[in-house]
Structure formats: C-alpha cells, structure tokens
Amino acid sequence: MADLSVNFAGIRAPNPFWLASAPPTNSGAQIHRAFEHGWGGAVWKTIGAPVLNISNRYGGLTIGGQRLLAINNVELISDRPLDVNLREIAEIKRLWPDRAVIVSAMVDASPEAWHEIVMMIEDTGADGIELNYGCPQGMSERGMGAAVGQVPEMCELNTHWVTSITKLPVIVKLTPNVTHITEPAHAAIAGGAHALSLINTINSVMSVDLDTLQITPNIGGRGTHGGYAGPAVKPIALNMLTELLTDEGVLRSGVPICGMGGIVTWKDAAEFLLLGAGAVQVCTAAMHYGYRIVEDMIDGLSNWMDDKGFATIADVSGRALPQMSSFGQLDLGYQAVARIDPDKCIQCDLCYVACNDTAHQCIDLVAGNGVRVDPGYDVRVNGRAVADTRPMPVVREPDCVGCALCANVCPVDGCITMVGVPSTQENISWDALTAQRPEIATSWDAMMAYRKEQGIEIH
Amino acid sequence: MTDHALVDDALTPHDSFPFDPRFAPTHPPLSAHEAAVEANRCLYCYDAPCIQACPTHIDIPTFIRKIATDNLRGSARVILESNFLGGTCARVCPVEELCEGACVLNAEEKPIAIGRLQRHAVDHVQGRGLQMFTAGPATGRKVAVVGSGPAGLSVSAELAKLGHAVTLLEKRELGGGLSTYGIIVLREPVDVSLQEVEAVRALGVTVETGRELTDQAGLDALLSEYDAVFLGLGLGAVPAMGIPGEQHLIDGLQYIEDSKISPDSLPDAETVVVIGAGNTAIDAATIARRRGADVTMLYRRTDSEMTAYRHEYEFALSEGIQYRFLTQPVRVISDGGKVTGVECVKMVLGVPDTGGRPSPRPLPGSEFIVPCDAVIKAIGQEKPVLATELGLDVAGGYIVVNHDMQTSLPRVYAGGDCVRLRGTASTVMAVQDGKYAAVAIHQQLSQTQEAPHG
C-alpha cells in the first residue's frame, strides 16, 4: 500500500488532502469532525481583521442539471472573535498532533498588525501560517487579500514582515486575478516565503435570475462580484501551477506548491500532484458533499498509486511536468487522426455535426452498402427498425487535421480515439523552423512554398 | 424560467366524467425536476433516429432540448407543429415500437422517456389553455371532414392553419373519436382528447357533433357544398362471433367506452373472460381487473402470434391478468339469463394462413368449460361498411387511398384506421394520414382557381 504522507515545507501530514481555508474550516468542532473523517490537514478559515458578513453569500453554477459545477461566494474571512478562534486552534492541534494545522491570516498591511497576529498564531502550536493574499471580495476593498497579492511590492513587503519574525513555515496563497502569476510568486519568494499555494478564487458575477432579473446571489436587492471556485476552475488552477513550476525563478527557490482549485475526487488531486503540487487543498467539493469525501480520495489515490507502482507522494509529484512546453517547441510534424470504432458507435452523429459545422468537414456518413449518404431520411418510413439501417460516421483520414473535437463530443467511452499516423512533414518545432527560415513567419509566399515542400495541404 | 408550478395537475379529470381512482394513469406525469433530469440525459443526436421512427417525425431532440432549457412553450410548439395530437400521442403511442425503440441509448443504457417528456411539454400549454397556432389568411375554400378522431382532427388543424374553412362533422355527442371513447382512462382521460377538439375549434374549425354521414346522397351533398371531403370514418363495432349465446357477449369497445363515460353502468362481475389478445382486449381486461375481477384472456393461437405489443402483454401479466392460449370459445353458457361460463375447445396450430400466422384448428373432443360471470369480446373491429355504400374502392374492407390519401373518388380523401390495410392502425399513423391529406388537399385547392362545385 502506497505511503500517502507528506512533508510540505516542513509541515507533516498523513496524507496530502487538506481542507482549504474557507467555510469548512470555520471552527474547531468542524475541523475535529473533518479530521475524524481522515483529512490530512486543514487551513483554518482566515483570521485577522474584524468583519461583518452579509446574506446571501453563495451563487451556484448548474449546467445540464449538474449542481455546483462552480460556486461563487461573497463571504469574508472569519467573523468569529479572534480569541475564540485562537483557543480552538490550540485545542485542535493538541487533539490531532499528526495532522497539519495551518492558520490563514489577513490583517491590515502594517508590520505591527502582522507581528501581533503572528505571535498569537505561534502560541497556538499550529504547524504553519498561510498568508491570504487572494481573497478577491470584501477584504480587497479594505486593502487586504487580493489587494496585496496583486501588487508585487506589497506582496513582498507583507511576506517579509511575517517571515522575519516567525519560526513557522509561511505559505503565501496567490490570487489568480493577475496577468502573470509568476510576478506575485517571485515577490513572495523574495519576501522569504517557504511555500506557495494557489489558486484563490477568481473574480466573478455568477448569474442573473431570469424571473426576478436580480443578480445572484441577491443581497437585499443588490449584487456584487464574488470569488469563483469549484470543478469549473480546475484547468485554470492547473495552468497556473505549471506556470510556476516551469518558471526558473520559482524552480531555483525550491519552494513547494500546494495546489487547489476544483479538486473533487482523488483523480483531480492526482493531476495536481502529477503537475508538481506537493499537497492539495479542497473546499467546494466538501461544501457540496461534506467531509466524508476524503475517504475515497485517500482510498482512490492509494489504489491508483499501487496500480502505477508509485510508493510515495514524492514519486508522483511532478511526473507529468516535463511534458509542459511552449507552443513554439511543439513538434509540427506530429500527425494524429480520429478513428471511430464501428462496434462501439451508437450513431448519435454528434461527431458528424461537430466536424461538419465547426471543424474540418472530414467525417462522412456511410450507408451499409458503403455508399456515402447525406443526413436526412425517408418520411414514408418509420418505426424503431430505422435505427438498424442508420449510416455510420466514418473519418476521411487524409482530410482529418487531428483536432480531436469529435473525440471530445463522442458520448461513448473509447469509441473515438486519436491515433498517431506517419507524417510526410519533418519533425521540427515552430521556433526551430523560424530560426532557420524566418521568412516563413512573415510571408505567405514563403509559407506556401514550405507547405508544398512538406506535402502539407490545408483545404 | 421556472413556470412549472401549475403543470403537474393541470389536467385533472373533468367534473362531468366521474373519476375512479382505480383507473388512475399508469404513468404519473413527470415532475419538473424529473423532466429536467431526463431531458438532460438526451444526447441531442444529430439527424436522430427517433425523428424518423416517429410516424409524424416530431423533431424530438429539439423539443427535449427546449425542456432542458426551460422553454416549455417552445417545446410544445415543436411537438404540435408535427403532430397536432401530441397530447394524445404522448399517452397512447407504442413508444417502444417507435421513437424510444430507435433511441441510440438503447445500446448503452435505457432509452430516453420520450413519451413522458412529450406529455410534460404538451400538458404545460394545454393545462394553461395556450393555443400555439393561428388560422392562416382565409383562402375562401371549404373542406368537410367526416369523423373527429385523430385523422379528422389532424387534417382539420393542418387545413385551418393553411387558411381553409373546415367543417368537422362528428356523429357522436363528443368529439375525439377513439381517443375519447376507446382509450382507457389509465392511458388517456377524456379531457385530454376533448382539449384537442377544442384546440381545433380555436383554429376556427366548425365542429358539428351529432352529424352522421350515412349514404351516397350525403356525400354528394358535401361535395356540392365543399371543395374537398376527408373521411376519417374509423372502424365499426366488434364483429359477431357467431356462437350460441352471442347475445351475452359484451362488446369490448363499448365496455371501454362505458368505463370512461358512464362507469356506473359497467356490469359487476367477479370472474371475467375476455376473448381476443390484441391491445383492445388487454385494455378491456385491464378495466375488469382493476374493478376487482379475476380475468382470463382466451386466444386461439399462442403468445407468439398475438397482435398486442410485447410491452402491452407484459403489462397485462403484471396486472395479474391470466392467459389461456390455443383456446377457442364455442358457446356462452348461461343459466336463467345469467352467464355462468364459456365452453371452449383446445386448438392446435397448423400451416400458416395468408397473413403468415399459423392457422389454428380445433382438437376434437377437447371441449372444456371456463366458468365466469361475464364475457367480453375484443376480436378486432368491423370494416367501414359505409365505404362501399359511398361508392369508394375498397380492399379487404378498407378504403383504398394513394400516397396523398386520395380515394378512388375525385376530391374525396380518407385516412386513419379506415384505410389501414397494411401496417398497424394507431393514433400516430392517423395523425400522419391527416397531414398527408392536408398537403394534398391544399395542393388541389391551390391548383384550381375556382371551386369545382361552382
């Protein structure tokens, strides 16, 4: 059985599944229950400046009947009195010495304010501090949260105020609401951060109710932007994770990164680990289904690691990262085509319409006698038997550009596969090609001459 | 937008038709949530097989997608555009044999519940009395439609949409034909059918009940007054069996009609025998069974030769209805005017007959008695005798029509069960007949500048 334990910037935990700083970690009683379910760690809901909350606080994204594909929130940091939080943090750490107990903090941007809160956190016996530079709503307007994370100088300065006075590991949580995620990361590292975590929530307006015409969530007849999270944000988080882990400055610093954003299952977590995360944090999925989801996260990840022969989290971490490349370094000569398995095809023809309307018109409908036919039917024929004589979608491979749209719309698992095929084109990247022949990037004549040379035909 | 609140019970039974809870619909309406979940399961196939499988070619993926997007009014419009009797068909169509049977998800999981989704959308507009269509600009042409069953309603609606003045003649007191009188309440309450008659009326069609076409002179009169005549005559009563005690046999169709219109008049019986094994026989048996009787169906062939749909047969079994195959009734036994049983003879199957089914013959000396206190016959319907009377070409008793539903007489069209020589007679086929006829009549009227009756 795989060893799931982690040592993240000196913070030890029996598994990499930590609850993110958010409503699921609002109180000692909640975290106690979460640890009973098996969570490896918890980042306490941000403590610090005094706040007042509003209602409603959440808007959900439902697509095709699937609830909470994303959630947006306008909840602030902890509104519980500071001393209550601190007392409960100490109690939880005493009861659960093997779990990672990390305290998220956010205070006014002053060395005194940070000094005061850091000392109080140290007194609790917590394992680490996470600096919340990400919260995009409510706090940022007061000069905290994202307002710090979005200004590299502020990020560095605030981080320095903390790292210079504490012996605890300091994780800086980054906001995704920036153009280049590497810039605040560099600032945090320059400020002495021991680790980074990302992503915090994304600025969002969830929806407008078509009956009442009110923005959701409706807060007494008004709406505001909130922080967007949940399954729908995972690809954004994965991208930012790889942006950091392919950045020389970040790599040189050696700081580990705790990944979060849309993790619902062990599979999502495994993807973050494969792209280099040292541990992961989860919020929306727990808010949707409760703490119990961690059982399958641990079980599923462990079984998968056993199947793959990974003994430890370190074996997994970053395994897929070397594939990350820039567009200019991709092999232009690699050619794939779609293949439709006729035995699995149910003839829904979704591939046909997708290819025909919005891709490259290279799927034909072929009748049983091998003749290509157009869509449509004989109105004088009816009954269920019509399903038995439907034409089959077939890829015209020489015209297929290998875009993989059909494989993505196909509702049957394993029916359409993208298959690598021999190519007439040389195996060269755009960067290498244009270094050799710069005119190809600027002249269509030169481009067409190169295509002719390589036997590339684009219809 | 969420405008579902009124939907589910919008079509509650009419006060004028007594509601018997034993005849509550087999499939309750889908809740708004159930409909949304089911609609979202639909793959939205391109050039979908369900569209072709439906005899009226409703654009099923489109109407289901509209349910998924909360556009129920748009969904109902898509359905009713192709099938004016979408509410009836949603309830009575043998979907397993048609749209749902062709659903691509049969290969993967279970097909989409197309019939129930269709009902959800159509109930939404019919429960609110919303009319989806308006009559076309008046053409000044007049068409008479005889019979207000599904074929008659369909052709009337389509012609009215094209601007023709339609008069719909119905011999019975209520419009709707078999939908009103011949489909058991479990599947379609009377109100659903009557709403479809009202919808035709709302398009400007003049519906005259109590008007029967009985002879050639009547047809001639219609032809002199109208530019075209459509005959949706349906079929006749259940034929006589020609066995001793015939007078004690209850007509299966009458029995179904009574169960809908005047359930108090149904005979009380503890043990009922139903002769026949078609869909009507199952309907009659279901009523008797739901009224508490032990019901046995007698059929002279075996389950392989039954004309009932497979799913209907399975439904009958699940209702606790019993079957005796290879059994031919030869005499109704009565005592003092009260039925006490049916004398039967065992049958054996011989060589296939002209229809391809093995012809049964009696096994001499195998007579036996099935005790019962009521006997219902449901062995098909009489051919439309009026057809010959009117001078129309008939084949096998059915009116002969071409692809345009035109009969052997000029300006006379026909559709529905009365022309159903080949293929299964069903509501949805009748609706499509009406559409074909409307197109042909419209074409005829557009070509002739002046009414031929002058």
Coordinates of N, CA and C in Angstrom, one line a residue, chain B residues 135-328:
Chain B
A135 N -55.1 30.5 -37.3 CA -55.5 30.1 -38.6 C -54.8 31.0 -39.7
G136 N -54.6 30.4 -40.8 CA -53.9 31.1 -41.9 C -54.9 32.1 -42.5
P137 N -54.4 33.1 -43.3 CA -55.3 34.0 -44.0 C -56.3 33.2 -44.8
A138 N -57.6 33.7 -44.8 CA -58.7 32.9 -45.4 C -58.5 32.8 -46.9
T139 N -58.6 31.5 -47.4 CA -58.5 31.3 -48.8 C -59.8 31.3 -49.5
G140 N -60.9 31.2 -48.7 CA -62.2 31.2 -49.3 C -62.6 29.7 -49.7
R141 N -61.7 28.8 -49.5 CA -62.0 27.4 -49.8 C -62.6 26.7 -48.6
K142 N -63.5 25.7 -48.9 CA -64.1 25.0 -47.8 C -63.9 23.5 -47.9
V143 N -63.6 22.9 -46.7 CA -63.4 21.4 -46.7 C -64.3 20.8 -45.6
A144 N -64.9 19.7 -45.9 CA -65.6 19.0 -44.9 C -64.8 17.8 -44.4
V145 N -64.8 17.6 -43.2 CA -64.1 16.5 -42.6 C -65.1 15.6 -41.8
V146 N -65.2 14.4 -42.2 CA -66.1 13.5 -41.6 C -65.4 12.6 -40.6
G147 N -65.8 12.8 -39.3 CA -65.2 12.0 -38.2 C -64.1 12.8 -37.5
S148 N -64.3 12.9 -36.2 CA -63.4 13.8 -35.4 C -62.4 13.0 -34.6
G149 N -62.0 11.8 -35.1 CA -61.0 11.0 -34.4 C -59.6 11.7 -34.8
P150 N -58.5 11.0 -34.5 CA -57.2 11.6 -34.7 C -57.0 12.0 -36.1
A151 N -57.4 11.2 -37.1 CA -57.1 11.6 -38.5 C -57.9 12.9 -38.8
G152 N -59.2 12.9 -38.4 CA -60.0 14.1 -38.7 C -59.5 15.3 -38.0
L153 N -59.1 15.2 -36.8 CA -58.6 16.4 -36.1 C -57.3 16.9 -36.7
S154 N -56.5 15.9 -37.1 CA -55.2 16.3 -37.7 C -55.4 17.1 -39.0
V155 N -56.2 16.5 -39.9 CA -56.4 17.1 -41.2 C -57.1 18.5 -41.0
S156 N -58.0 18.6 -40.1 CA -58.7 19.8 -39.8 C -57.8 20.9 -39.4
A157 N -56.9 20.6 -38.4 CA -56.0 21.6 -37.9 C -55.0 22.0 -39.0
E158 N -54.5 21.1 -39.7 CA -53.5 21.5 -40.8 C -54.1 22.4 -41.8
L159 N -55.4 22.0 -42.2 CA -56.1 22.8 -43.2 C -56.4 24.2 -42.7
A160 N -56.8 24.3 -41.4 CA -57.1 25.6 -40.8 C -55.9 26.4 -40.8
K161 N -54.8 25.8 -40.5 CA -53.5 26.6 -40.4 C -53.2 27.2 -41.8
L162 N -53.7 26.5 -42.8 CA -53.4 27.0 -44.2 C -54.5 28.0 -44.7
G163 N -55.5 28.2 -43.8 CA -56.5 29.2 -44.2 C -57.7 28.7 -44.8
H164 N -57.9 27.4 -44.8 CA -59.1 26.9 -45.4 C -60.2 26.8 -44.3
A165 N -61.5 27.0 -44.8 CA -62.6 26.9 -43.8 C -63.0 25.4 -43.7
V166 N -62.8 24.9 -42.5 CA -63.1 23.5 -42.3 C -64.3 23.3 -41.4
T167 N -65.2 22.4 -41.9 CA -66.3 21.9 -41.1 C -66.1 20.5 -40.7
L168 N -66.0 20.2 -39.4 CA -65.7 18.9 -38.9 C -67.0 18.3 -38.4
L169 N -67.4 17.2 -39.1 CA -68.7 16.5 -38.7 C -68.5 15.3 -37.9
E170 N -69.2 15.2 -36.7 CA -69.0 14.1 -35.8 C -70.3 13.5 -35.5
K171 N -70.4 12.2 -35.7 CA -71.8 11.6 -35.4 C -72.1 11.4 -33.9
R172 N -71.0 11.3 -33.1 CA -71.2 11.1 -31.7 C -71.5 12.4 -31.0
E173 N -71.8 12.3 -29.7 CA -72.1 13.5 -28.9 C -70.8 14.3 -28.6
L174 N -69.7 13.5 -28.4 CA -68.4 14.2 -28.1 C -67.5 14.0 -29.2
G175 N -66.6 14.9 -29.5 CA -65.6 14.8 -30.5 C -64.4 14.0 -29.9
G176 N -63.5 13.6 -30.8 CA -62.3 12.9 -30.4 C -62.2 11.5 -30.9
G177 N -63.3 10.9 -31.3 CA -63.3 9.5 -31.8 C -62.7 8.6 -30.7
L178 N -61.9 7.7 -31.2 CA -61.3 6.6 -30.3 C -60.6 7.2 -29.1
S179 N -60.0 8.4 -29.3 CA -59.2 9.0 -28.2 C -60.2 9.2 -27.0
T180 N -61.4 9.7 -27.4 CA -62.4 10.0 -26.4 C -63.1 8.7 -25.9
Y181 N -63.5 7.9 -26.8 CA -64.3 6.7 -26.4 C -63.6 5.4 -26.3
G182 N -62.4 5.3 -26.9 CA -61.8 3.9 -27.0 C -60.5 3.7 -26.3
I183 N -59.9 4.7 -25.7 CA -58.6 4.6 -25.0 C -58.9 4.6 -23.5
I184 N -58.5 3.6 -22.8 CA -58.9 3.5 -21.4 C -58.3 4.7 -20.6
V185 N -59.0 5.1 -19.5 CA -58.6 6.3 -18.8 C -57.2 6.1 -18.2
L186 N -56.8 4.9 -17.9 CA -55.4 4.7 -17.4 C -54.4 5.3 -18.3
R187 N -54.7 5.3 -19.6 CA -53.8 5.9 -20.6 C -54.2 7.3 -21.0
E188 N -55.4 7.5 -21.2 CA -55.8 8.9 -21.6 C -57.2 9.2 -21.1
P189 N -57.3 10.2 -20.2 CA -58.6 10.7 -19.7 C -59.3 11.4 -20.9
V190 N -60.6 11.4 -20.8 CA -61.5 12.0 -21.8 C -61.1 13.5 -22.0
D191 N -60.7 14.2 -21.0 CA -60.4 15.6 -21.1 C -59.3 15.9 -22.0
V192 N -58.3 15.0 -22.1 CA -57.1 15.3 -22.9 C -57.6 15.3 -24.4
S193 N -58.4 14.4 -24.7 CA -59.0 14.3 -26.1 C -59.9 15.4 -26.4
L194 N -60.7 15.8 -25.5 CA -61.6 16.9 -25.7 C -60.9 18.2 -25.9
Q195 N -59.8 18.4 -25.2 CA -59.0 19.6 -25.3 C -58.4 19.7 -26.7
E196 N -58.1 18.5 -27.3 CA -57.6 18.6 -28.7 C -58.7 19.0 -29.7
V197 N -60.0 18.6 -29.4 CA -61.1 19.1 -30.2 C -61.2 20.6 -30.0
E198 N -61.1 21.0 -28.8 CA -61.2 22.5 -28.5 C -60.1 23.3 -29.2
A199 N -58.9 22.7 -29.3 CA -57.8 23.3 -29.9 C -58.1 23.5 -31.4
V200 N -58.7 22.5 -32.0 CA -59.1 22.6 -33.4 C -60.2 23.7 -33.6
R201 N -61.1 23.8 -32.7 CA -62.1 24.8 -32.7 C -61.5 26.2 -32.6
A202 N -60.5 26.3 -31.7 CA -59.8 27.6 -31.6 C -59.1 28.0 -32.8
L203 N -58.9 27.1 -33.8 CA -58.3 27.5 -35.0 C -59.3 27.9 -36.0
G204 N -60.6 27.9 -35.6 CA -61.7 28.4 -36.4 C -62.4 27.3 -37.1
V205 N -62.1 26.0 -36.8 CA -62.8 24.9 -37.4 C -64.2 24.8 -36.8
T206 N -65.2 24.6 -37.6 CA -66.6 24.5 -37.1 C -66.8 23.0 -36.8
V207 N -67.0 22.7 -35.5 CA -67.2 21.3 -35.1 C -68.7 21.1 -34.9
E208 N -69.3 20.2 -35.7 CA -70.7 19.9 -35.6 C -70.8 18.5 -35.1
T209 N -71.3 18.3 -33.9 CA -71.5 16.9 -33.4 C -72.9 16.5 -33.7
G210 N -73.1 15.2 -33.6 CA -74.5 14.6 -33.9 C -74.7 14.7 -35.4
R211 N -73.7 14.8 -36.3 CA -73.9 14.8 -37.7 C -73.3 13.6 -38.3
E212 N -74.1 12.7 -38.9 CA -73.5 11.4 -39.4 C -73.7 11.4 -40.9
L213 N -72.7 10.9 -41.5 CA -72.7 10.6 -43.0 C -73.2 9.2 -43.1
T214 N -74.3 9.0 -43.8 CA -74.9 7.6 -43.9 C -75.0 7.0 -45.3
D215 N -74.9 7.9 -46.3 CA -75.1 7.3 -47.6 C -74.5 8.2 -48.7
Q216 N -74.6 7.7 -50.0 CA -74.1 8.4 -51.1 C -74.6 9.8 -51.3
A217 N -75.9 9.9 -51.0 CA -76.6 11.3 -51.1 C -75.9 12.3 -50.2
G218 N -75.6 11.8 -49.0 CA -74.9 12.6 -48.0 C -73.6 13.1 -48.5
L219 N -72.8 12.2 -49.1 CA -71.5 12.6 -49.7 C -71.6 13.6 -50.8
D220 N -72.6 13.3 -51.7 CA -72.9 14.2 -52.8 C -73.2 15.6 -52.3
A221 N -74.0 15.6 -51.3 CA -74.4 16.9 -50.7 C -73.1 17.7 -50.2
L222 N -72.2 16.9 -49.5 CA -71.0 17.5 -49.0 C -70.1 18.0 -50.2
L223 N -70.1 17.2 -51.2 CA -69.2 17.5 -52.4 C -69.7 18.8 -53.1
S224 N -71.0 19.0 -53.1 CA -71.6 20.1 -53.7 C -71.4 21.4 -52.9
E225 N -71.3 21.2 -51.6 CA -71.1 22.4 -50.7 C -69.6 22.7 -50.5
Y226 N -68.8 21.7 -50.5 CA -67.4 21.9 -50.1 C -66.4 21.5 -51.3
D227 N -65.2 22.1 -51.2 CA -64.2 21.9 -52.3 C -63.6 20.5 -52.2
A228 N -63.5 20.0 -50.9 CA -63.0 18.6 -50.8 C -63.6 18.0 -49.5
V229 N -63.6 16.7 -49.5 CA -64.1 16.0 -48.3 C -63.1 15.0 -47.8
F230 N -62.9 15.0 -46.5 CA -61.9 14.0 -45.9 C -62.8 13.0 -45.1
L231 N -62.5 11.7 -45.3 CA -63.3 10.7 -44.5 C -62.3 10.1 -43.4
G232 N -62.6 10.4 -42.2 CA -61.9 9.7 -41.1 C -62.9 8.9 -40.4
L233 N -63.3 7.8 -41.0 CA -64.5 7.1 -40.5 C -64.2 6.1 -39.4
G234 N -62.9 5.8 -39.2 CA -62.7 4.8 -38.2 C -63.2 3.4 -38.6
L235 N -63.3 2.5 -37.7 CA -63.9 1.2 -38.0 C -65.1 1.0 -37.2
G236 N -65.8 -0.2 -37.4 CA -67.0 -0.4 -36.8 C -66.9 -1.1 -35.4
A237 N -68.0 -1.7 -35.1 CA -68.1 -2.4 -33.8 C -67.3 -3.7 -33.8
V238 N -67.2 -4.4 -32.7 CA -66.6 -5.7 -32.6 C -67.5 -6.7 -33.3
P239 N -67.0 -7.4 -34.3 CA -67.8 -8.3 -35.1 C -68.5 -9.4 -34.2
A240 N -69.6 -9.9 -34.7 CA -70.2 -11.1 -34.1 C -69.3 -12.3 -34.2
M241 N -69.4 -13.2 -33.2 CA -68.6 -14.4 -33.2 C -69.3 -15.6 -33.8
G242 N -70.7 -15.4 -33.9 CA -71.5 -16.5 -34.5 C -71.5 -17.7 -33.6
I243 N -71.5 -17.6 -32.3 CA -71.6 -18.8 -31.5 C -72.9 -18.7 -30.6
P244 N -73.3 -19.8 -30.2 CA -74.5 -19.8 -29.3 C -74.3 -19.0 -28.1
G245 N -75.2 -18.2 -27.7 CA -75.1 -17.4 -26.5 C -74.5 -16.0 -26.9
E246 N -74.4 -15.8 -28.2 CA -73.8 -14.5 -28.7 C -74.4 -13.3 -27.9
Q247 N -75.7 -13.3 -27.6 CA -76.3 -12.1 -27.0 C -75.8 -11.8 -25.7
H248 N -75.1 -12.7 -25.1 CA -74.5 -12.4 -23.7 C -73.1 -11.8 -23.8
L249 N -72.5 -11.7 -25.1 CA -71.2 -11.2 -25.2 C -71.2 -9.7 -25.1
I250 N -70.3 -9.2 -24.3 CA -70.2 -7.7 -24.2 C -69.2 -7.2 -25.2
D251 N -69.5 -6.2 -25.9 CA -68.6 -5.6 -26.9 C -67.5 -4.9 -26.2
G252 N -66.2 -5.3 -26.5 CA -65.1 -4.7 -25.8 C -64.9 -3.2 -25.9
L253 N -65.2 -2.7 -27.1 CA -65.1 -1.3 -27.3 C -66.2 -0.5 -26.5
Q254 N -67.4 -1.1 -26.5 CA -68.5 -0.5 -25.7 C -68.1 -0.5 -24.2
Y255 N -67.5 -1.6 -23.8 CA -67.1 -1.7 -22.4 C -66.1 -0.7 -22.0
I256 N -65.1 -0.4 -22.9 CA -64.1 0.6 -22.7 C -64.8 2.0 -22.6
E257 N -65.7 2.2 -23.6 CA -66.4 3.5 -23.6 C -67.2 3.7 -22.3
D258 N -67.9 2.7 -21.9 CA -68.7 2.9 -20.7 C -67.8 3.2 -19.5
S259 N -66.6 2.6 -19.5 CA -65.7 2.8 -18.3 C -65.2 4.2 -18.3
K260 N -65.3 4.9 -19.5 CA -64.8 6.3 -19.5 C -66.0 7.3 -19.3
I261 N -67.1 7.0 -19.9 CA -68.2 7.9 -19.9 C -69.2 7.7 -18.8
S262 N -69.5 6.4 -18.5 CA -70.5 6.1 -17.5 C -70.1 4.8 -16.8
P263 N -69.1 4.9 -16.0 CA -68.5 3.7 -15.3 C -69.5 3.0 -14.4
D264 N -70.6 3.7 -14.0 CA -71.5 3.1 -13.1 C -72.3 2.0 -13.8
S265 N -72.4 2.1 -15.2 CA -73.1 1.2 -16.0 C -72.4 -0.1 -16.2
L266 N -71.1 -0.2 -15.9 CA -70.4 -1.4 -16.1 C -70.9 -2.6 -15.3
P267 N -71.0 -3.8 -15.9 CA -71.6 -4.9 -15.1 C -70.6 -5.3 -14.0
D268 N -71.2 -5.7 -12.9 CA -70.4 -6.2 -11.8 C -70.1 -7.7 -12.1
A269 N -68.9 -8.1 -12.0 CA -68.6 -9.5 -12.3 C -67.4 -9.8 -11.5
E270 N -67.4 -11.0 -11.0 CA -66.2 -11.5 -10.2 C -65.2 -12.2 -11.1
T271 N -65.7 -12.9 -12.1 CA -64.9 -13.6 -13.0 C -65.2 -13.2 -14.4
V272 N -64.2 -12.7 -15.1 CA -64.5 -12.2 -16.4 C -63.6 -12.9 -17.4
V273 N -64.2 -13.3 -18.6 CA -63.4 -13.8 -19.7 C -63.3 -12.8 -20.8
V274 N -62.1 -12.6 -21.3 CA -62.0 -11.7 -22.5 C -61.5 -12.5 -23.6
I275 N -62.3 -12.4 -24.7 CA -62.0 -13.2 -25.9 C -61.2 -12.3 -26.9
G276 N -59.9 -12.7 -27.2 CA -59.1 -11.9 -28.0 C -57.8 -11.6 -27.3
A277 N -56.8 -11.2 -28.0 CA -55.5 -10.9 -27.4 C -54.8 -9.8 -28.0
G278 N -55.6 -8.9 -28.6 CA -55.0 -7.6 -29.1 C -54.9 -6.6 -28.0
N279 N -54.5 -5.3 -28.4 CA -54.3 -4.3 -27.5 C -55.7 -3.8 -26.9
T280 N -56.7 -3.9 -27.7 CA -58.1 -3.5 -27.1 C -58.5 -4.6 -26.1
A281 N -58.2 -5.8 -26.4 CA -58.6 -6.9 -25.5 C -57.9 -6.7 -24.1
I282 N -56.6 -6.3 -24.2 CA -55.8 -6.0 -23.0 C -56.4 -4.8 -22.2
D283 N -56.8 -3.8 -23.0 CA -57.4 -2.7 -22.3 C -58.7 -3.0 -21.6
A284 N -59.6 -3.8 -22.3 CA -60.8 -4.2 -21.6 C -60.5 -5.1 -20.4
A285 N -59.6 -6.0 -20.5 CA -59.2 -6.9 -19.4 C -58.7 -6.1 -18.3
T286 N -57.9 -5.0 -18.6 CA -57.3 -4.2 -17.5 C -58.4 -3.5 -16.7
I287 N -59.5 -3.0 -17.4 CA -60.6 -2.4 -16.6 C -61.2 -3.4 -15.7
A288 N -61.5 -4.6 -16.3 CA -62.2 -5.6 -15.5 C -61.3 -6.0 -14.3
R289 N -60.1 -6.1 -14.5 CA -59.1 -6.5 -13.4 C -59.1 -5.4 -12.4
R290 N -59.0 -4.1 -12.8 CA -58.9 -3.0 -11.9 C -60.2 -2.9 -11.1
R291 N -61.3 -3.4 -11.7 CA -62.5 -3.4 -10.9 C -62.7 -4.6 -10.0
G292 N -61.6 -5.4 -9.9 CA -61.5 -6.4 -8.9 C -61.8 -7.8 -9.4
A293 N -62.1 -8.0 -10.7 CA -62.4 -9.3 -11.2 C -61.2 -10.2 -11.4
D294 N -61.4 -11.5 -11.4 CA -60.4 -12.4 -11.9 C -60.6 -12.4 -13.4
V295 N -59.5 -12.2 -14.2 CA -59.7 -12.0 -15.6 C -58.8 -13.0 -16.3
T296 N -59.5 -13.7 -17.3 CA -58.8 -14.7 -18.1 C -59.0 -14.3 -19.6
M297 N -57.9 -14.2 -20.3 CA -58.0 -13.9 -21.7 C -57.9 -15.2 -22.5
L298 N -58.8 -15.4 -23.5 CA -58.7 -16.6 -24.3 C -58.2 -16.2 -25.7
Y299 N -57.3 -17.0 -26.2 CA -56.8 -16.7 -27.5 C -56.5 -18.0 -28.2
R300 N -56.9 -18.1 -29.5 CA -56.9 -19.3 -30.2 C -55.5 -19.7 -30.7
R301 N -54.6 -18.7 -30.7 CA -53.2 -19.0 -31.1 C -52.4 -19.0 -29.8
T302 N -51.0 -18.7 -30.0 CA -50.2 -18.7 -28.8 C -49.6 -17.3 -28.7
D303 N -48.8 -17.1 -27.6 CA -48.3 -15.7 -27.4 C -47.4 -15.2 -28.5
S304 N -46.9 -16.1 -29.3 CA -46.0 -15.6 -30.4 C -46.8 -15.0 -31.5
E305 N -48.1 -15.3 -31.6 CA -48.9 -14.8 -32.7 C -49.8 -13.6 -32.3
M306 N -49.8 -13.2 -31.0 CA -50.7 -12.2 -30.6 C -50.4 -10.9 -31.3
T307 N -51.4 -10.1 -31.6 CA -51.2 -8.8 -32.2 C -50.9 -7.7 -31.2
A308 N -51.1 -8.0 -29.9 CA -50.7 -7.0 -28.9 C -49.2 -6.7 -28.9
Y309 N -48.9 -5.5 -28.6 CA -47.5 -5.2 -28.4 C -46.9 -6.0 -27.3
R310 N -45.7 -6.3 -27.4 CA -45.0 -7.0 -26.3 C -45.1 -6.3 -25.0
H311 N -44.9 -5.0 -25.0 CA -45.0 -4.3 -23.7 C -46.4 -4.3 -23.1
E312 N -47.4 -4.4 -24.0 CA -48.8 -4.4 -23.5 C -49.0 -5.8 -22.9
Y313 N -48.5 -6.8 -23.5 CA -48.7 -8.2 -23.0 C -48.0 -8.3 -21.6
E314 N -46.8 -7.7 -21.5 CA -46.1 -7.7 -20.2 C -46.9 -6.9 -19.1
F315 N -47.5 -5.8 -19.6 CA -48.3 -5.0 -18.7 C -49.5 -5.8 -18.2
A316 N -50.1 -6.6 -19.1 CA -51.3 -7.4 -18.7 C -50.9 -8.4 -17.6
L317 N -49.7 -9.0 -17.9 CA -49.3 -10.0 -16.9 C -49.0 -9.4 -15.6
S318 N -48.4 -8.2 -15.6 CA -48.1 -7.5 -14.3 C -49.4 -7.1 -13.6
E319 N -50.5 -6.9 -14.3 CA -51.7 -6.6 -13.7 C -52.4 -7.8 -13.1
G320 N -51.8 -9.0 -13.3 CA -52.4 -10.2 -12.8 C -53.5 -10.8 -13.7
I321 N -53.5 -10.4 -15.0 CA -54.4 -11.0 -16.0 C -53.9 -12.3 -16.4
Q322 N -54.7 -13.3 -16.5 CA -54.3 -14.6 -16.9 C -54.6 -14.9 -18.4
Y323 N -53.8 -15.7 -19.0 CA -54.0 -16.1 -20.4 C -54.2 -17.6 -20.6
R324 N -55.1 -17.9 -21.5 CA -55.2 -19.3 -21.9 C -55.1 -19.3 -23.4
F325 N -54.0 -19.8 -23.9 CA -53.7 -19.8 -25.3 C -54.3 -21.1 -25.9
L326 N -54.3 -21.1 -27.3 CA -54.8 -22.3 -28.0 C -56.2 -22.7 -27.5
T327 N -57.0 -21.6 -27.3 CA -58.3 -21.9 -26.7 C -59.4 -21.1 -27.5
Q328 N -60.4 -21.8 -28.0 CA -61.4 -21.2 -28.8 C -62.7 -21.3 -28.2

